CSV table of C-alpha atoms in Angstrom, one decimal:
chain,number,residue,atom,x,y,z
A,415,UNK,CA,-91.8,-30.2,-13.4
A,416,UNK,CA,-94.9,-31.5,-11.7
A,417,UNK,CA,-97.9,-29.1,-11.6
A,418,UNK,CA,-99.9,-28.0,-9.3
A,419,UNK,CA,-103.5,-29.6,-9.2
A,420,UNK,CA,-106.0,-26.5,-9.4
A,421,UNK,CA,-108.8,-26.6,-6.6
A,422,UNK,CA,-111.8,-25.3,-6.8
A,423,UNK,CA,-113.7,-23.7,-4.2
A,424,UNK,CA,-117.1,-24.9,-3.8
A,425,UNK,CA,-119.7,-22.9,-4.6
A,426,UNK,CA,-121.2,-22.6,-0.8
A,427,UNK,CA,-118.1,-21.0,0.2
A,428,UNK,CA,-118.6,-17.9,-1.3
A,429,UNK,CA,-121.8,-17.3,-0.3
A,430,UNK,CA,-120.7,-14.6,1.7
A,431,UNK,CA,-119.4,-12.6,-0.6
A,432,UNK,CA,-122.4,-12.9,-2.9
A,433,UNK,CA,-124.5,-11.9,0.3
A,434,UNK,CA,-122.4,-9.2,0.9
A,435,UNK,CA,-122.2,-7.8,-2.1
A,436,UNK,CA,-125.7,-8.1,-2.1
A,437,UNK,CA,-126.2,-5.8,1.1
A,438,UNK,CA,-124.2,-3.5,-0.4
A,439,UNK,CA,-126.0,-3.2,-3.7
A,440,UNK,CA,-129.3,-2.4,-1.7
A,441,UNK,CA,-127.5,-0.1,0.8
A,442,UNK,CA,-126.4,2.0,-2.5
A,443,UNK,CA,-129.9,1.5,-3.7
A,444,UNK,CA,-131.1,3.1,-0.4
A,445,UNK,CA,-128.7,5.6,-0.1
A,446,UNK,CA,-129.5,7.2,-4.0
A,447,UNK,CA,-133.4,6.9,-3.0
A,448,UNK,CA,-132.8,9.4,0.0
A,449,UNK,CA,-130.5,11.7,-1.3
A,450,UNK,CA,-132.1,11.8,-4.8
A,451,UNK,CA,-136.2,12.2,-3.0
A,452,UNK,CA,-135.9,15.7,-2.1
A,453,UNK,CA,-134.1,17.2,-5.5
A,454,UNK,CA,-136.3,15.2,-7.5
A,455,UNK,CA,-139.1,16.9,-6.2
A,456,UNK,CA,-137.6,20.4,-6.1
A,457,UNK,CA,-136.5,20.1,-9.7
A,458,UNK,CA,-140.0,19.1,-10.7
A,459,UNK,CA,-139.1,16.0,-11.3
A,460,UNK,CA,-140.9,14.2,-9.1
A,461,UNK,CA,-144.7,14.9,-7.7
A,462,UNK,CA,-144.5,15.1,-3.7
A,463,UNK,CA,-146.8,11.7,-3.5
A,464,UNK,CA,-143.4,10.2,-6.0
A,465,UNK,CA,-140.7,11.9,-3.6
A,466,UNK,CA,-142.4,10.3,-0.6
A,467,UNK,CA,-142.4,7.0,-2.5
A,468,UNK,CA,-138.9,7.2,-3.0
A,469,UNK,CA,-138.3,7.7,0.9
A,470,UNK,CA,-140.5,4.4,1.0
A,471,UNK,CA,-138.5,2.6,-0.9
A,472,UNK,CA,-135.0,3.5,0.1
A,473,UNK,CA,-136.2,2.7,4.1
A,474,UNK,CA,-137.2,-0.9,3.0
A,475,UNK,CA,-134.3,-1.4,0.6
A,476,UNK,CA,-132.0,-0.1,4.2
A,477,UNK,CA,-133.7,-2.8,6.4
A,478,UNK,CA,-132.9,-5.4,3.4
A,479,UNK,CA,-129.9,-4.2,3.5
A,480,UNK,CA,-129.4,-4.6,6.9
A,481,UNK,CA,-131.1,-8.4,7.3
A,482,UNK,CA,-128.8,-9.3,4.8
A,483,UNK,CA,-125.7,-8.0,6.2
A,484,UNK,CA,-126.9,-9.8,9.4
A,485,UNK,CA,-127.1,-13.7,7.2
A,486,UNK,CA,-124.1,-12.7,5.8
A,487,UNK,CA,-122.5,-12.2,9.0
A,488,UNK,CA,-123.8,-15.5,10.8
A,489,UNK,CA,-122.5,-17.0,7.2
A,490,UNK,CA,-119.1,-15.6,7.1
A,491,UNK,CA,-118.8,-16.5,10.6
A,492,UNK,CA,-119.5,-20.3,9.8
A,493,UNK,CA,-117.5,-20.2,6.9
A,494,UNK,CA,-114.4,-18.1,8.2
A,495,UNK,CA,-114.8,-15.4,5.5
A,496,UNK,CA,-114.0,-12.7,7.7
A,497,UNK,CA,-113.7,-10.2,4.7
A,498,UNK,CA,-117.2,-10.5,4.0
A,499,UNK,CA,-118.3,-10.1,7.9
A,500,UNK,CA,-116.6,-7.4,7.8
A,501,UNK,CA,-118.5,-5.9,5.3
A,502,UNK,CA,-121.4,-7.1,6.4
A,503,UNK,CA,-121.2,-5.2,9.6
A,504,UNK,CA,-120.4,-1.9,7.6
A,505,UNK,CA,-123.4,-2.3,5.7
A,506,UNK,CA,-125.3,-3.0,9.1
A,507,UNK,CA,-124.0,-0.1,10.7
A,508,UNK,CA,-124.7,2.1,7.7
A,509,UNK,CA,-128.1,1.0,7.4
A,510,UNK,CA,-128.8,1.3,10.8
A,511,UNK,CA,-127.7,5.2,10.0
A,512,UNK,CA,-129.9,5.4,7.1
A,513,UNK,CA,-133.0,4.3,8.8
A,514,UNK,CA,-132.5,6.9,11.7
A,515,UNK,CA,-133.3,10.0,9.5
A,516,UNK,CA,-136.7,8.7,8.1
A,517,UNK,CA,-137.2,7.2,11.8
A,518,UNK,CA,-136.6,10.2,13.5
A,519,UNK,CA,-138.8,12.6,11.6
A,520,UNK,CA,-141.6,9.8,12.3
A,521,UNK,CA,-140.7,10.1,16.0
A,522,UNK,CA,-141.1,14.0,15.7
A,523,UNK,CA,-144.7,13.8,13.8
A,524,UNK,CA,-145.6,11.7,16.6
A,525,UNK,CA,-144.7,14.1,19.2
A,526,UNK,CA,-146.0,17.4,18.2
A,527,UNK,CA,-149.5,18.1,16.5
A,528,UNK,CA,-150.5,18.2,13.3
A,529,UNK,CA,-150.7,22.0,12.7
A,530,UNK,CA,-148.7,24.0,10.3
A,531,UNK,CA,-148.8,28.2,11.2
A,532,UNK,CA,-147.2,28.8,14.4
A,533,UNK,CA,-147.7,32.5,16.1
A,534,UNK,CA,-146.7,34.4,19.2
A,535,UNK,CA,-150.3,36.7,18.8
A,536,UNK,CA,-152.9,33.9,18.7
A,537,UNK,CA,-155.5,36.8,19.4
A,538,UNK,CA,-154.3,39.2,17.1
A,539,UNK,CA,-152.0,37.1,14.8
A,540,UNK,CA,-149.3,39.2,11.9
A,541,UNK,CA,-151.2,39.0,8.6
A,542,UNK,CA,-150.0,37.8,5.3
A,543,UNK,CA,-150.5,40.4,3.1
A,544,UNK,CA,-146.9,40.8,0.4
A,545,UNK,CA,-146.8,36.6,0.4
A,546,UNK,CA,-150.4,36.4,0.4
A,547,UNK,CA,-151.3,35.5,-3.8
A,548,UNK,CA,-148.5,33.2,-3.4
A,549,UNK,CA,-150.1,31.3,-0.7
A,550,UNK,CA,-153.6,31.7,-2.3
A,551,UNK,CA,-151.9,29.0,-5.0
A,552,UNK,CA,-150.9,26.8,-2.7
A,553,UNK,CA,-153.0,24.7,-0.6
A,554,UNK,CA,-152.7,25.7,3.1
A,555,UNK,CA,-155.0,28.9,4.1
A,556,UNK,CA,-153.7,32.3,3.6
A,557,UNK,CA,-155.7,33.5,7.1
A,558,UNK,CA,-154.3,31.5,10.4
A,559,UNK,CA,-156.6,28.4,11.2
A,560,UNK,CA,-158.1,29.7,14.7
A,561,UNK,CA,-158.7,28.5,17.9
A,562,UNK,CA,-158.2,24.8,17.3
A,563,UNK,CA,-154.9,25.9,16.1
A,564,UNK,CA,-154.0,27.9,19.0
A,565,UNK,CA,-155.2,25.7,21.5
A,566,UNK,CA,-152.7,23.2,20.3
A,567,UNK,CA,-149.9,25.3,19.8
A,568,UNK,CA,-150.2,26.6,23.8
A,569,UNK,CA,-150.0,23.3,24.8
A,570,UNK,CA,-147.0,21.7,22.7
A,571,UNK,CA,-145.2,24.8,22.1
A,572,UNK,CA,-145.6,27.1,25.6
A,573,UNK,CA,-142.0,28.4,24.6
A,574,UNK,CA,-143.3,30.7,21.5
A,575,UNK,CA,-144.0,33.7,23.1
A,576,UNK,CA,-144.1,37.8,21.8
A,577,UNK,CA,-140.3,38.8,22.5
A,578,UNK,CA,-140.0,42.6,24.0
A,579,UNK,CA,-137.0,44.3,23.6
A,580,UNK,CA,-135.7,47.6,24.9
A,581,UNK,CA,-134.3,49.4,21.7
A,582,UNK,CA,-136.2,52.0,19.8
A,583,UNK,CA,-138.3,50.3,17.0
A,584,UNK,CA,-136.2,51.5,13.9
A,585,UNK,CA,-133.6,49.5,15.4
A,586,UNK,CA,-135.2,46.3,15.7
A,587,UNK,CA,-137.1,46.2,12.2
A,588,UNK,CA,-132.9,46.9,11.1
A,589,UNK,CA,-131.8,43.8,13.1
A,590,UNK,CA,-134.8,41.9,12.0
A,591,UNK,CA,-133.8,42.4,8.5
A,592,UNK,CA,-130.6,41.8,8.9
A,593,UNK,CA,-131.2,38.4,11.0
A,594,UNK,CA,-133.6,37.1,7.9
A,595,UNK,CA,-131.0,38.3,5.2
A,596,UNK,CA,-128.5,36.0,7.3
A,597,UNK,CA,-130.9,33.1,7.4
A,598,UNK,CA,-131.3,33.1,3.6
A,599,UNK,CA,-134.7,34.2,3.8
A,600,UNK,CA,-136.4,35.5,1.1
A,601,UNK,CA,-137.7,38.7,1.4
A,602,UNK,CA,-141.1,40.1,0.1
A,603,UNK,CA,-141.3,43.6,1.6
A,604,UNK,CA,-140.3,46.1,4.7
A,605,UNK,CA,-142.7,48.1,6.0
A,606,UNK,CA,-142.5,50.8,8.8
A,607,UNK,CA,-143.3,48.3,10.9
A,608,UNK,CA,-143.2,44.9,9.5
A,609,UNK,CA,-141.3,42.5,7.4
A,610,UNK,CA,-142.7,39.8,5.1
A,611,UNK,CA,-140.3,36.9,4.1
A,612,UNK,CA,-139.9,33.0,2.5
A,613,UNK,CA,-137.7,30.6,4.2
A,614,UNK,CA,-136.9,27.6,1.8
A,615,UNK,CA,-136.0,24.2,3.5
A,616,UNK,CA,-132.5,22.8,1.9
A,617,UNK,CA,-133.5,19.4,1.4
A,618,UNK,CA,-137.0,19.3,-0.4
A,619,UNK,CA,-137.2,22.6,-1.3
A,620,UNK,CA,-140.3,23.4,1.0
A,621,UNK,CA,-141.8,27.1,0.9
A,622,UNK,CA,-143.3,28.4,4.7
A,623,UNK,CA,-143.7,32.1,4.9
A,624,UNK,CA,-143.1,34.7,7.7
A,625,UNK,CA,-144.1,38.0,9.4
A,626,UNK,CA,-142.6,40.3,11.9
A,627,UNK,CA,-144.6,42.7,12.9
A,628,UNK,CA,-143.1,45.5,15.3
A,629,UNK,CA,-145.5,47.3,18.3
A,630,UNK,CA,-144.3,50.1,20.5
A,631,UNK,CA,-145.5,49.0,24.3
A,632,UNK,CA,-144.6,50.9,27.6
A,633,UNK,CA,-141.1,52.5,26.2
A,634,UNK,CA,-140.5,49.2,24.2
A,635,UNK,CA,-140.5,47.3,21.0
A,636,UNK,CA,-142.2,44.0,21.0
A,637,UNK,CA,-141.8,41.6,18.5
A,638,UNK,CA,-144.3,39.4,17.1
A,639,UNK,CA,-143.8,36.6,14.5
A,640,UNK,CA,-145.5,34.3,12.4
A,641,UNK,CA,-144.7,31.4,10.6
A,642,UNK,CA,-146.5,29.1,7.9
A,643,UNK,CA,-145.9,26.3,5.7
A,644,UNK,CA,-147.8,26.5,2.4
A,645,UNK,CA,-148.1,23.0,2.4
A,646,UNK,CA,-148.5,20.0,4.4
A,647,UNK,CA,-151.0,19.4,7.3
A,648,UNK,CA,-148.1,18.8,10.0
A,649,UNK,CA,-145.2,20.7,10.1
A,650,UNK,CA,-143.3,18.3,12.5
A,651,UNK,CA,-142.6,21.4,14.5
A,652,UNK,CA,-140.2,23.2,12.4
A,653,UNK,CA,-142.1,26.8,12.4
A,654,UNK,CA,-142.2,26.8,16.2
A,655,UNK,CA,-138.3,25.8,15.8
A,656,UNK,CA,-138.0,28.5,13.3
A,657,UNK,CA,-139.8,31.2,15.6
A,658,UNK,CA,-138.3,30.3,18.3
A,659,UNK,CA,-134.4,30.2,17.2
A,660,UNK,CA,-135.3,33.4,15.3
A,661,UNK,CA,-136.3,35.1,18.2
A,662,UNK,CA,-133.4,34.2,20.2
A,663,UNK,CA,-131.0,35.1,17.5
A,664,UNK,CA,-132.6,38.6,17.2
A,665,UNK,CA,-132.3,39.5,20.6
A,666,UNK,CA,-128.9,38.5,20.7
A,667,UNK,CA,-128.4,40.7,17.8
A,668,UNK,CA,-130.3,44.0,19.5
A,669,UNK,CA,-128.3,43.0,22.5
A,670,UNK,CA,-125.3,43.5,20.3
A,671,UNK,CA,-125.8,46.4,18.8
């Protein structure tokens, strides 16, 4: 019985493969450099200058990744591997969702000021006083930055404003406990008329403080809140995020009550 002659495929045809299984090798590369930045840093295992690194290196291992799946596309199309363009436009498309996180929190810096302790008293801002050694170790102020501050919060963040509510004043500092127990906050102290907490961001593990600090005014209970990071120059807007939403939440809440 005759045999059948064994062909071998030239090398050059799969070149696609080997270029897609190359995309996908630095997508995975990317991919563990994101996810593993922020717990690196929160375990201590990284410094924050290494974290950021690691977010350095993942976004130009995603754009390799996603030049390469573009060759190996253009390849498999003149080679009719289809397998590999397929995979090649997986790894494109991932890549392309990879680089949209780090490229979106650039877009945000860009958009909103560098400042990092958001208010709704910019005359008479809530004091740190329960979180205050705790921010005395870290390297943002402990006071709020002044004028310069204030004059750039008015103008990207008009929306942060004192929040009055009518409910008696034991009432709110109940709710307002109750809304940063819900968040996760961590909380330092209650007062007769004012509440210290820590929020904690999931991802790196990033520590900004806040105040409530409760005022009777003309039969009603007005609210004012302040929130600082304890490090980092910019906070790409999440205090005045964190202000805001808490605000809206807690009258909500009174509303519900």
């Amino acid at each position: 019985m005759a045999h059948q002659p064994i062909i071998n495929r030239p090398a050059k045809s799969r070149w696609p493969r080997r270029l897609a299984w190359a995309s996908v090798i630095l997508l995975l590369i990317a991919a563990v450099f994101i996810a593993a930045a922020g717990p690196a840093y929160r375990m201590e295992l990284l410094a924050l200058g290494g974290a950021f690194s690691l977010l350095r290196y993942a976004t130009y291992a995603a754009i390799a990744a996603a030049a390469l799946g573009l060759i190996t596309l253009f390849a498999a199309a003149l080679k009719r591997r289809f397998g590999s363009g397929f995979t090649a436009v997986l790894v494109m498309v991932a890549a392309v969702a990879l680089l949209y996180v780090p490229w979106q929190h650039w877009q945000r810096a860009q958009a909103v000021p560098a400042i990092h302790d958001i208010t709704t008293d910019m005359d008479n801002p809530p004091a740190f006083e329960a979180v205050a050694n705790a921010r005395e170790e870290a390297p943002n102020e402990v006071d709020y930055p002044g004028e310069s501050t204030a004059e750039q919060q008015r103008a990207a963040y008009p929306e942060v404003e004192p929040l009055m509510l009518d409910a008696p004043l034991k009432t709110v500092l109940a709710a307002t406990q109750a809304e940063m127990q819900d968040a996760g906050w961590q909380i330092a102290d209650v007062g007769a008329q004012r509440i210290e907490a820590t929020a904690t961001t999931r991802w790196f593990g990033f520590k900004d403080d806040v105040v409530v600090r409760l005022s009777e005014e003309d039969d009603m209970t007005r609210v004012d809140m302040r929130s600082a990071s304890r490090l980092g120059k910019s906070d790409v807007g999440t205090n005045a995020a964190r202000v805001h939403a808490f605000l809206e939440s807690l009258e909500a809440r009174v509303a519900g009550e």
